[in-house]
Amino acid sequence: MDPHGETLLSWPAPPGSERTEEQWAVIAGQVRHAANKLGAPLPACLPGEPRECGRSAQQHALAWAAEVKARSHHLIEVYAPSAEAASYAAGSLYKERLAALRVPTA
């Protein structure tokens, strides 16, 4: 696994295939690493780590992705120069970026 997350596995899996638990574990670790870069370090509980919680690697990837989203939104709220700028970044700009990500690539 790339410890810095610069080589993130593509999301989602190619059509007609499923990710393995090992692939999800790599993705979960990379997403958690991204979340750690946005704030205080997160606790270790991925499968095979100390204090393992018993959830699947896919569940961890989704949980860490939610953490990234929450931390990103918090950064917008705290550091935007005005309430209007925060509202724009967290609302209109976010929706625009999300819509662009949803467009299938050929």
Coordinates of C-alpha atoms in Angstrom, one line a residue, residues 15-89:
P15 CA -18.4 -2.7 -14.3
G16 CA -19.2 -6.3 -13.7
S17 CA -16.6 -6.9 -11.0
E18 CA -16.4 -6.6 -7.2
R19 CA -13.6 -5.4 -5.0
T20 CA -11.9 -7.9 -2.8
E21 CA -11.6 -7.4 1.0
E22 CA -7.9 -6.7 0.4
Q23 CA -8.6 -4.0 -2.2
W24 CA -11.2 -2.4 0.1
A25 CA -8.6 -2.5 2.9
V26 CA -6.2 -0.5 0.8
I27 CA -8.9 2.0 -0.2
A28 CA -10.0 2.3 3.5
G29 CA -6.4 3.0 4.6
Q30 CA -5.9 5.6 1.9
V31 CA -9.2 7.4 2.7
R32 CA -8.4 7.4 6.4
H33 CA -5.0 8.8 5.5
A34 CA -6.7 11.7 3.6
A35 CA -9.0 12.3 6.6
N36 CA -5.9 12.4 8.9
K37 CA -4.5 15.1 6.7
L38 CA -7.6 17.2 7.3
G39 CA -7.5 17.1 11.1
A40 CA -6.6 15.2 14.3
P41 CA -5.5 11.6 13.7
L42 CA -8.2 9.0 13.6
P43 CA -8.1 5.8 15.8
A44 CA -6.8 2.6 14.4
C45 CA -9.5 0.0 13.9
L46 CA -9.2 -1.3 10.4
P47 CA -9.3 -5.1 9.9
G48 CA -6.0 -6.6 11.3
E49 CA -5.1 -3.5 13.2
P50 CA -5.0 -3.1 17.0
R51 CA -8.5 -2.7 18.5
E52 CA -10.1 -4.3 15.4
C53 CA -13.8 -3.5 15.5
G54 CA -15.0 -6.4 13.3
R55 CA -16.5 -4.4 10.4
S56 CA -15.5 -5.0 6.8
A57 CA -12.9 -3.0 5.0
Q58 CA -15.7 -1.7 2.7
Q59 CA -17.6 -0.4 5.7
H60 CA -14.4 1.3 6.9
A61 CA -13.8 2.9 3.5
L62 CA -17.3 4.4 3.6
A63 CA -16.9 5.5 7.2
W64 CA -13.6 7.2 6.5
A65 CA -15.1 8.8 3.3
A66 CA -17.9 10.3 5.5
E67 CA -15.2 11.5 7.9
V68 CA -13.4 13.3 5.0
K69 CA -16.7 14.9 3.9
A70 CA -17.4 16.1 7.5
R71 CA -13.9 17.4 8.0
S72 CA -13.9 19.2 4.7
H73 CA -17.3 20.8 5.5
H74 CA -15.9 21.9 8.9
L75 CA -12.9 23.5 7.2
I76 CA -15.2 25.4 4.9
E77 CA -17.2 26.7 7.9
V78 CA -14.2 27.6 9.9
Y79 CA -12.0 29.2 7.3
A80 CA -14.3 30.8 4.8
P81 CA -14.0 34.6 4.9
S82 CA -17.8 35.1 5.2
A83 CA -21.0 33.2 5.8
E84 CA -21.8 33.7 2.1
A85 CA -18.5 32.3 1.0
A86 CA -19.0 29.3 3.2
S87 CA -22.6 28.8 2.0
Y88 CA -21.4 29.0 -1.7
A89 CA -18.5 26.5 -1.2

